Coordinates of C-alpha atoms in Angstrom, one line a residue:
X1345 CA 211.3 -3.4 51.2
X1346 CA 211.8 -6.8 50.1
X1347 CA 210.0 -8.5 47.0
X1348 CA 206.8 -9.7 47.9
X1349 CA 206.7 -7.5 51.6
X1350 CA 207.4 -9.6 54.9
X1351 CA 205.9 -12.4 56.5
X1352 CA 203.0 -10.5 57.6
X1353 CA 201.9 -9.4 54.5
X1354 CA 202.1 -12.1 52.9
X1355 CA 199.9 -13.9 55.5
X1356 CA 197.3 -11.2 55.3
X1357 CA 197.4 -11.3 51.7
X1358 CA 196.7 -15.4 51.7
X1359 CA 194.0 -14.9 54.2
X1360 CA 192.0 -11.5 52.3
X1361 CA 192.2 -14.2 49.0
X1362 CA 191.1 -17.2 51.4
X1363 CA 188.2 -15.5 52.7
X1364 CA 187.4 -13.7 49.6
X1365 CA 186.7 -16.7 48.0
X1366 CA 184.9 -18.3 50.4
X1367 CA 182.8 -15.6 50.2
X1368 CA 181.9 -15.7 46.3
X1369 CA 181.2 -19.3 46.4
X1370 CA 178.3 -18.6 48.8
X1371 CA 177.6 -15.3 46.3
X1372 CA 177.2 -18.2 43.5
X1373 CA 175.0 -20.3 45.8
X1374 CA 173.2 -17.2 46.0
X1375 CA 172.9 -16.0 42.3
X1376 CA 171.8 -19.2 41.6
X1377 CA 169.2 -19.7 43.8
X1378 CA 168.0 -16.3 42.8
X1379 CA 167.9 -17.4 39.3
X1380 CA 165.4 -20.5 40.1
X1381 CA 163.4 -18.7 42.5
X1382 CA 159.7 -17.4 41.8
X1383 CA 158.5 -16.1 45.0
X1384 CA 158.8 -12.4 45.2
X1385 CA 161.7 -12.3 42.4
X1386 CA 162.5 -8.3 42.3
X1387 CA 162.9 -8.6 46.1
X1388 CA 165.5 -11.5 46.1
X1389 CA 167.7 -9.5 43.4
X1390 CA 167.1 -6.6 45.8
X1391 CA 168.9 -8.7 48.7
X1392 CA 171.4 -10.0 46.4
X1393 CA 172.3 -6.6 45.1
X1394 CA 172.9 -5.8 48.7
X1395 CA 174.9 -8.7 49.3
X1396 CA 177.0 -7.8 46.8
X1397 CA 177.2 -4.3 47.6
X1398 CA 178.5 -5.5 50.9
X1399 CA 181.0 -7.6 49.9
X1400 CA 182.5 -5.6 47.6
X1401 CA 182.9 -2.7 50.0
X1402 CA 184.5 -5.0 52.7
X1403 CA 186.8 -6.7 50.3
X1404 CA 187.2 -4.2 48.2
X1405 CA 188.7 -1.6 50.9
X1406 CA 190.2 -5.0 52.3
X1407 CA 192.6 -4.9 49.3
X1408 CA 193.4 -1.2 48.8
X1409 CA 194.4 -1.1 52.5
X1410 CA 196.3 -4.4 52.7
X1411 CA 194.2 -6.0 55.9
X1412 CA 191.0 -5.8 57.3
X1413 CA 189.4 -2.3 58.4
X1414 CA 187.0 -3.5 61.7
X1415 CA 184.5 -1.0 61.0
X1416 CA 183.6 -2.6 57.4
X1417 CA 184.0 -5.9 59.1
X1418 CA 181.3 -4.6 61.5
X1419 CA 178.8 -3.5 58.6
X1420 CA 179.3 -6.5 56.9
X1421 CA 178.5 -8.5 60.1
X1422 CA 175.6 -6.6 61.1
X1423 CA 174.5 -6.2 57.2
X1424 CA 175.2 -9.5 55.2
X1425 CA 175.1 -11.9 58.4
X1426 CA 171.9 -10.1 60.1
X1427 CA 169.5 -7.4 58.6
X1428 CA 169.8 -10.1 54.9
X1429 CA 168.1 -13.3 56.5
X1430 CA 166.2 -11.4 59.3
X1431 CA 164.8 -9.1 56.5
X1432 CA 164.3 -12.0 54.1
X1433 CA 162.2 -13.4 56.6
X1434 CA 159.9 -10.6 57.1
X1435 CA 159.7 -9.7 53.4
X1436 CA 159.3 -12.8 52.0
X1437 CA 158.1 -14.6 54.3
X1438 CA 159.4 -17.6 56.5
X1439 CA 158.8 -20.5 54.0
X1440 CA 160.7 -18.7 51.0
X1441 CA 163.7 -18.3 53.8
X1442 CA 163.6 -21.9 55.2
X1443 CA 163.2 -23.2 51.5
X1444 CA 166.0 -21.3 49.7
X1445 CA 168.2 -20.0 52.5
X1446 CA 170.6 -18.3 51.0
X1447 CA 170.4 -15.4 53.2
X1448 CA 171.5 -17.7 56.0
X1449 CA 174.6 -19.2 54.4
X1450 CA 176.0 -15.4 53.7
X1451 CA 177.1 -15.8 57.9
X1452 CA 179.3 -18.5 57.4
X1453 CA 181.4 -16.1 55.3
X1454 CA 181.0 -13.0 57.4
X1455 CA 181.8 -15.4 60.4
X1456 CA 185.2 -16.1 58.8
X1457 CA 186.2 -12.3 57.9
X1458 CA 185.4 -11.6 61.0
X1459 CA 187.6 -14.7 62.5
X1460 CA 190.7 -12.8 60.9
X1461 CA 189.5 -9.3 61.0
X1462 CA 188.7 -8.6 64.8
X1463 CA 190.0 -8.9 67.9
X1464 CA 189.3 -12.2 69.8
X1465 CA 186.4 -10.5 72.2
X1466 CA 185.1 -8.8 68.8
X1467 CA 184.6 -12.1 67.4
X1468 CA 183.1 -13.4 69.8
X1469 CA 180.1 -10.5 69.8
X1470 CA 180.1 -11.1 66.3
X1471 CA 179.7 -14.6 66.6
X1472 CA 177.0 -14.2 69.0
X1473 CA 175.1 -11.7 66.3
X1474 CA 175.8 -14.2 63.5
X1475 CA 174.1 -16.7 65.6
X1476 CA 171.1 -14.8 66.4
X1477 CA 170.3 -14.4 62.9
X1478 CA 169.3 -17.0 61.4
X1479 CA 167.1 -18.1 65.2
X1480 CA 165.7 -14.8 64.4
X1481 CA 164.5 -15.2 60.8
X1482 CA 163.0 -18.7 61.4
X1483 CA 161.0 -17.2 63.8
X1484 CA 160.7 -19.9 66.0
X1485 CA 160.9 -22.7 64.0
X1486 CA 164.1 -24.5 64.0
X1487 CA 164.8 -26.8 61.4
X1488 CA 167.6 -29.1 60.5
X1489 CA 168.9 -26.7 58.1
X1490 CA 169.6 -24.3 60.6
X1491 CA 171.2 -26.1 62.8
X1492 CA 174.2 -26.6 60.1
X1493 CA 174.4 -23.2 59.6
X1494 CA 175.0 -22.2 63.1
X1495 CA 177.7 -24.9 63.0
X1496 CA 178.5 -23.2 59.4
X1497 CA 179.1 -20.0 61.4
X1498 CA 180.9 -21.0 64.6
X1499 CA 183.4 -23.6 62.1
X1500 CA 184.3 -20.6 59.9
X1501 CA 185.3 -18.1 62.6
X1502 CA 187.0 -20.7 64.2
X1503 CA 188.9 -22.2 61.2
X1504 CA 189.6 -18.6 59.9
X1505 CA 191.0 -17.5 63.7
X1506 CA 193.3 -20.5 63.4
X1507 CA 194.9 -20.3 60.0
X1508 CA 195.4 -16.6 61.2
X1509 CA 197.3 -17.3 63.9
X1510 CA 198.7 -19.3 62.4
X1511 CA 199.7 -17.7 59.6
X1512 CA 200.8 -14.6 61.1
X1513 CA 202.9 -16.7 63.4
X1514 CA 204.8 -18.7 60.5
X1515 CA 205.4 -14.5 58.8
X1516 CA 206.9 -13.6 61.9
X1517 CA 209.1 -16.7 62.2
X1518 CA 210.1 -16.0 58.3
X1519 CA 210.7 -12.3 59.3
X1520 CA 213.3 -12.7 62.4
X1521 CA 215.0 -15.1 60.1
X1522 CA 215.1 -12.9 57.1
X1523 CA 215.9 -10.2 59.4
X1524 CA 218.8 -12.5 61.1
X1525 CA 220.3 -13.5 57.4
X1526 CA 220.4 -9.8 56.6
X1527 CA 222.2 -8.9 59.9
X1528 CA 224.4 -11.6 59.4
X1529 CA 225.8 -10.8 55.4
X1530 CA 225.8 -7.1 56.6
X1531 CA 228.5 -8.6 59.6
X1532 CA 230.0 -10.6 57.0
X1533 CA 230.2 -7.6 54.1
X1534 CA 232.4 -5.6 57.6
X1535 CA 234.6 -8.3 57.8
X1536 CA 235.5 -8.8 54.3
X1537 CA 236.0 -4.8 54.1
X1538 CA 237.7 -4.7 57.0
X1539 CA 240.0 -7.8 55.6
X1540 CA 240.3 -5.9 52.2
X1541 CA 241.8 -2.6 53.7
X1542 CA 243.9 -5.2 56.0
X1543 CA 245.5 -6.0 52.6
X1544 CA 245.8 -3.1 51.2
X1545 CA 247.6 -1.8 54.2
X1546 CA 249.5 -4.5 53.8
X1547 CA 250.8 -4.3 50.5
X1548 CA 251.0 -0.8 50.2
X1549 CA 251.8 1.2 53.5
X1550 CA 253.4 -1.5 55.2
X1551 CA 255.8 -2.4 52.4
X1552 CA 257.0 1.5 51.9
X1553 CA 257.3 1.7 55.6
X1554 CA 259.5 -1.5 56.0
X1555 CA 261.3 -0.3 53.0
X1556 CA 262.2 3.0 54.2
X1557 CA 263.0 1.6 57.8
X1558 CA 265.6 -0.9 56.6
X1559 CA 267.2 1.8 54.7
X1560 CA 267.1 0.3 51.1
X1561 CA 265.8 3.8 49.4
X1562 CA 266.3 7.3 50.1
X1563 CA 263.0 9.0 52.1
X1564 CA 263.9 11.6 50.0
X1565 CA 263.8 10.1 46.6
X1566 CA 261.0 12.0 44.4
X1567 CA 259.5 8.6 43.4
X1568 CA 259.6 8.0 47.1
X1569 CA 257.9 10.9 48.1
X1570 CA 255.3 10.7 45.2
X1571 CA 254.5 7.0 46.2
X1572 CA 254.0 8.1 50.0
X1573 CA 251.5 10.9 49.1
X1574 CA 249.6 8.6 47.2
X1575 CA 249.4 6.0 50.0
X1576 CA 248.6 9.3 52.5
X1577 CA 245.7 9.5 50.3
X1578 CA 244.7 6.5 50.2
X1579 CA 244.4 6.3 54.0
X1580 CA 243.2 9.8 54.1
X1581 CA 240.1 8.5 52.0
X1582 CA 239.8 5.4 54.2
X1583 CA 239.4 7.5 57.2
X1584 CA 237.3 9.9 56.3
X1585 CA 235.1 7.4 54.4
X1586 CA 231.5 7.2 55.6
X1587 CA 229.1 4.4 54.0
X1588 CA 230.5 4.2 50.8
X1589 CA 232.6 1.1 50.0
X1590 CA 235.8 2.1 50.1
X1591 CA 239.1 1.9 47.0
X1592 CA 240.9 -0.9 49.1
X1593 CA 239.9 -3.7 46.3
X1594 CA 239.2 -1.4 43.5
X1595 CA 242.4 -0.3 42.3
X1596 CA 245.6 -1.8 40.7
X1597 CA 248.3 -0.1 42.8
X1598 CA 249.2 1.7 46.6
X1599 CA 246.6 3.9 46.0
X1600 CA 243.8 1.9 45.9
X1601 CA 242.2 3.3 42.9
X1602 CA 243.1 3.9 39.3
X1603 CA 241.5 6.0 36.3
X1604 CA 238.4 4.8 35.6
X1605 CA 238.2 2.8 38.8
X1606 CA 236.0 2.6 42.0
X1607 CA 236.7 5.3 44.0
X1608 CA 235.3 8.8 44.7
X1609 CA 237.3 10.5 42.3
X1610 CA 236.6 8.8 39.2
X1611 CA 233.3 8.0 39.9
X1612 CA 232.0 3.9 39.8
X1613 CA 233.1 1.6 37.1
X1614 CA 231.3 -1.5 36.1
X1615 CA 232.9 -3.9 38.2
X1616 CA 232.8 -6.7 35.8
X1617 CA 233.7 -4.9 32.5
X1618 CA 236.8 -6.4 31.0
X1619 CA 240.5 -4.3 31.5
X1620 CA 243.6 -4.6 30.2
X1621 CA 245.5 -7.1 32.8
X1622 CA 248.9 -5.6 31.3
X1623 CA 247.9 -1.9 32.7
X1624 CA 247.3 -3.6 36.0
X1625 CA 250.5 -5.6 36.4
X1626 CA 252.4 -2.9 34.9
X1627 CA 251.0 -0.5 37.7
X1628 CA 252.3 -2.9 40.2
X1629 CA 255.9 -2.9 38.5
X1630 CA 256.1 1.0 39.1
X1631 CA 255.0 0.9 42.5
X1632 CA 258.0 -1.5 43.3
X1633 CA 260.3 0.1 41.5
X1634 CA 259.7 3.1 43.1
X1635 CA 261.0 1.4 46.1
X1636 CA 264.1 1.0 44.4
X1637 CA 263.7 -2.3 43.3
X1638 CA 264.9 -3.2 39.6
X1639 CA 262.4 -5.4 37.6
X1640 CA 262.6 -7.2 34.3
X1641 CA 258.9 -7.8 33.5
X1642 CA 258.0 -9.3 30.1
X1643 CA 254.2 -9.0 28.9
X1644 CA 253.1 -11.7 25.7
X1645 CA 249.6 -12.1 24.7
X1646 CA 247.6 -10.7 27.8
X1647 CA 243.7 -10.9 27.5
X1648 CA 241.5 -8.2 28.9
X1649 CA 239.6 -9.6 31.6
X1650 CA 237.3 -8.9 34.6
X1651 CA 238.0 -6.3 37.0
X1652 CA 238.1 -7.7 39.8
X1653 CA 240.1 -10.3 38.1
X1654 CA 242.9 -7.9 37.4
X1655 CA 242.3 -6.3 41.3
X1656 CA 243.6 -9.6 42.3
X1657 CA 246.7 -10.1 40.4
X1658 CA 247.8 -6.9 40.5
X1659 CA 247.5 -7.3 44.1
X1660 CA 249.1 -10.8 44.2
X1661 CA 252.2 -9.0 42.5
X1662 CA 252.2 -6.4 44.8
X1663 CA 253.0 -8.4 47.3
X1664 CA 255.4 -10.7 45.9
X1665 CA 257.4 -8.1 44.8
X1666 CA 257.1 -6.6 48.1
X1667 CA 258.2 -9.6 49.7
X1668 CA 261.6 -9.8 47.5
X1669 CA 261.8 -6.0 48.7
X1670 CA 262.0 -6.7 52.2
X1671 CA 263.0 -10.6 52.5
X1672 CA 265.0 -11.9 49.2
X1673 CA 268.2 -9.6 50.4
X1674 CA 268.3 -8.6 46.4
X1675 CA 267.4 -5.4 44.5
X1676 CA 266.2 -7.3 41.5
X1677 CA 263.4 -9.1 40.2
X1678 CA 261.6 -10.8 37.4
X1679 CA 258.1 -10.6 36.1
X1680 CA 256.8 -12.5 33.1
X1681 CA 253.1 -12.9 32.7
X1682 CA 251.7 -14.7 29.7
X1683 CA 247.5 -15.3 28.2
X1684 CA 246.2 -18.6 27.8
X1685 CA 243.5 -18.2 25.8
X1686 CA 241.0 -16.4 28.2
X1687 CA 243.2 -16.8 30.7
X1688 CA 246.7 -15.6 32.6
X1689 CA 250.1 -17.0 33.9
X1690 CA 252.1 -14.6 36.2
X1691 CA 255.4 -15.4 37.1
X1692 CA 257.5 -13.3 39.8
X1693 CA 261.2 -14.9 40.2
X1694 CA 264.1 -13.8 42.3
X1695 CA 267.3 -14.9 43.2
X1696 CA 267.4 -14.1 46.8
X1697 CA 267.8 -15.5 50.1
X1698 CA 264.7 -18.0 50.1
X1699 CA 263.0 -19.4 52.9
X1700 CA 261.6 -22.8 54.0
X1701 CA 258.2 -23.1 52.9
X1702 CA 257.3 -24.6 56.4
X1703 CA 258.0 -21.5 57.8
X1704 CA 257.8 -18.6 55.4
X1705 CA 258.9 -14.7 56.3
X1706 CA 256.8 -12.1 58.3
X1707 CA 254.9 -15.8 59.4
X1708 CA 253.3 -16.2 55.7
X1709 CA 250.7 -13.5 56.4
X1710 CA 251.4 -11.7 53.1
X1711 CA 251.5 -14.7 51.0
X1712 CA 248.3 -16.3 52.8
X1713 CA 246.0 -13.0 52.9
X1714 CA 247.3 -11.4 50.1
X1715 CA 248.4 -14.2 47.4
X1716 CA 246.6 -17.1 48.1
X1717 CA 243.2 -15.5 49.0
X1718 CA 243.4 -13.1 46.7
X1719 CA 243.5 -15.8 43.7
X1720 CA 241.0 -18.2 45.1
X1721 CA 238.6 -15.6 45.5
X1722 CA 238.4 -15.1 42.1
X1723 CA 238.8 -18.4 40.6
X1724 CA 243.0 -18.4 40.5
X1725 CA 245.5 -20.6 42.0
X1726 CA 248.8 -19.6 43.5
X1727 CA 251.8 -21.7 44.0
X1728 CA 255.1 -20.7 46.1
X1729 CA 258.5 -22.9 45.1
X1730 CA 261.1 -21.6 47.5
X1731 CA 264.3 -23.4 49.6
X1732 CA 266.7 -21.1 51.3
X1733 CA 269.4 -19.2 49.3
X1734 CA 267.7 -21.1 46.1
X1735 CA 265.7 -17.9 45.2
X1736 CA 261.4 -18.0 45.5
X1737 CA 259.3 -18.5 42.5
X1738 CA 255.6 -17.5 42.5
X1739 CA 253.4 -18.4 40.1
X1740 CA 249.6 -16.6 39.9
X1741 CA 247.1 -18.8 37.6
X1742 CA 243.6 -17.3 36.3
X1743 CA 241.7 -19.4 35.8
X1744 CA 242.9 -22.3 38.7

């Protein structure tokens, strides 16, 4: 449940504290007018004690159940807005009631609960009740006084039926749309998932596929064979993944996940807890070499820095390397990554074939999803200097 509960609630909450206070202002009115009075003073404390009674049951189980319960609306109608003056009348007699009428002003505020409380055809019996009361208790004997409170009583149930309606329409409007935004990140949480595993399939299974069908390694290597497990694994654990996010972003290498990573068989990792970036990079070295091509890398001064931070390079070297694998037309490769204070430089150079930039290999899908993305989404900047049979030089920044 959200924070504060829906729409609805919230309206029902604004309108139980609404009419709740309208209906301790006319308990003050009252209390004070007890206070002053002389005529028959144990009696009038005996209708205020009432009064109170009765609010405090119909507010009171009001709050515990969140809304209105229409039977305690009922007894407060029938009770606070009706027997109180009618009784007044009788007990005190008709000059105490038209003098201090207290009793009479209690039905502008039962009116209103029972504006937001009842159906519309139930407010309109109570209305009619409300109504009588005060006609009843003067006995006959209208007087100007009166007359306001019967518009008192028709004003509040009206009023409170409005900024019900109201009310309850403007929750429902903030629901749907609460309920749309929620629909929409969930669509939007699939899709980057979905484009997440896309990458990962892309660096990983892809590359060892292309690899083995052009016939640059032996299928039968045992680093060959140990690299395909892992990436049967890894797609094993996509497949039969339920709800659970899956490794695709979580891990340095073809595998998707690493000791002490994200996936299900080391357990969850704090995802921005800082990480050696040289275990990461390094972990895309062997998985390249493994492939059968020959690396250099050099490593000076790397900082540890977020996970997902190193997700992303490693990834982003993944790929280049891949890309020299199965587009430079060399078996060699160098890597030199370098901190900068709090940051990192990465640097993956061959001397290869090349390409125009305008039109890069494999129609730049590697080096758009998984380079470029990859570093913007976490702050980076990647550059590609390439020109055929000059070589390519890609450079991975952190931060941009």
């Amino acid at each position: 449940m959200r924070v504060g509960g829906s729409g609805l609630q919230r309206a029902q909450r604004f309108v139980l504290l609404a009419t709740g206070l309208y209906r301790l202002s006319h308990l003050v009115v009252a209390l004070g007018a007890v206070v002053r009075g002389t005529v028959a003073g144990a009696a009038c404390w005996v209708l205020l004690g009432t009064a109170l009674a009765a609010s405090a049951l119909l507010f009171g189980t009001a709050h515990r159940r969140g809304w209105f319960a229409p039977a305690w609306v009922w007894a407060d109608v029938l009770v606070t807005g009706f027997a109180l003056p009618v009784g007044a009348s009788y007990a005190l007699g008709l000059g105490t009631v038209l003098a201090n009428p207290w009793t009479v002003l209690l039905g502008g505020s039962a009116a209103a609960a029972a504006g937001a409380g009842l159906g519309l055809r139930s407010v309109a019996g109570a209305v009619a009740v409300l109504l009588a009361a005060p006609l009843v208790a003067a006995q006959g004997q209208a007087t100007g006084a009166l007359f306001g409170h019967l518009s008192s009583v028709v004003s509040s149930a009206v009023m409170a039926r409005v900024f019900w309606w109201y009310l309850t329409r403007q929750g429902t409007l903030l629901d749907r749309a609460t309920e749309q935004a929620v629909r929409a990140e969930a669509r939007r949480a699939r899709q980057a998932e979905r484009m997440a595993h896309h990458r990962a399939l892309h660096d990983t299974v892809l590359a060892t596929l292309t690899t083995i069908a052009a016939g640059r390694v032996d299928a039968n290597a045992p680093e060959v064979r140990e690299r395909c497990g892992r990436e049967a694994a890894y797609l094993r654990r996509l497949i039969q993944r339920d709800d659970e996010p899956g490794c695709a972003e979580d891990g340095w290498a073809e595998d998707g996940c690493a000791e002490g990573g994200g996936c299900r068989e080391h357990g969850r990792a704090e995802p921005f807890a800082e990480v050696p970036l040289g275990a990461a990079l390094e972990e895309a070295v062997r998985g390249a070499e493994c492939l059968g091509l020959r690396i250099t890398a050099q490593y000076a001064a790397l900082p540890g820095v977020p996970r997902p931070v190193a997700v992303a390079l490693a990834a982003a070297v993944s790929e280049a390397l891949n890309n020299v694998l199965c587009h430079a037309g060399t078996g060699r490769a160098w890597l030199t990554a370098a901190g900068t204070g709090r940051g990192a430089v990465v640097t993956v150079v061959d001397r290869g074939a090349g390409f125009d930039p305008g039109r890069p290999p494999g129609g730049g899908t590697g080096l758009r999803r998984s380079v470029h993305q990859r570093l913007a989404g976490i702050g980076g900047r990647a550059e590609v200097d390439s020109a055929p049979d000059e070589g390519t030089r890609v450079e991975l920044r952190w931060p941009a």
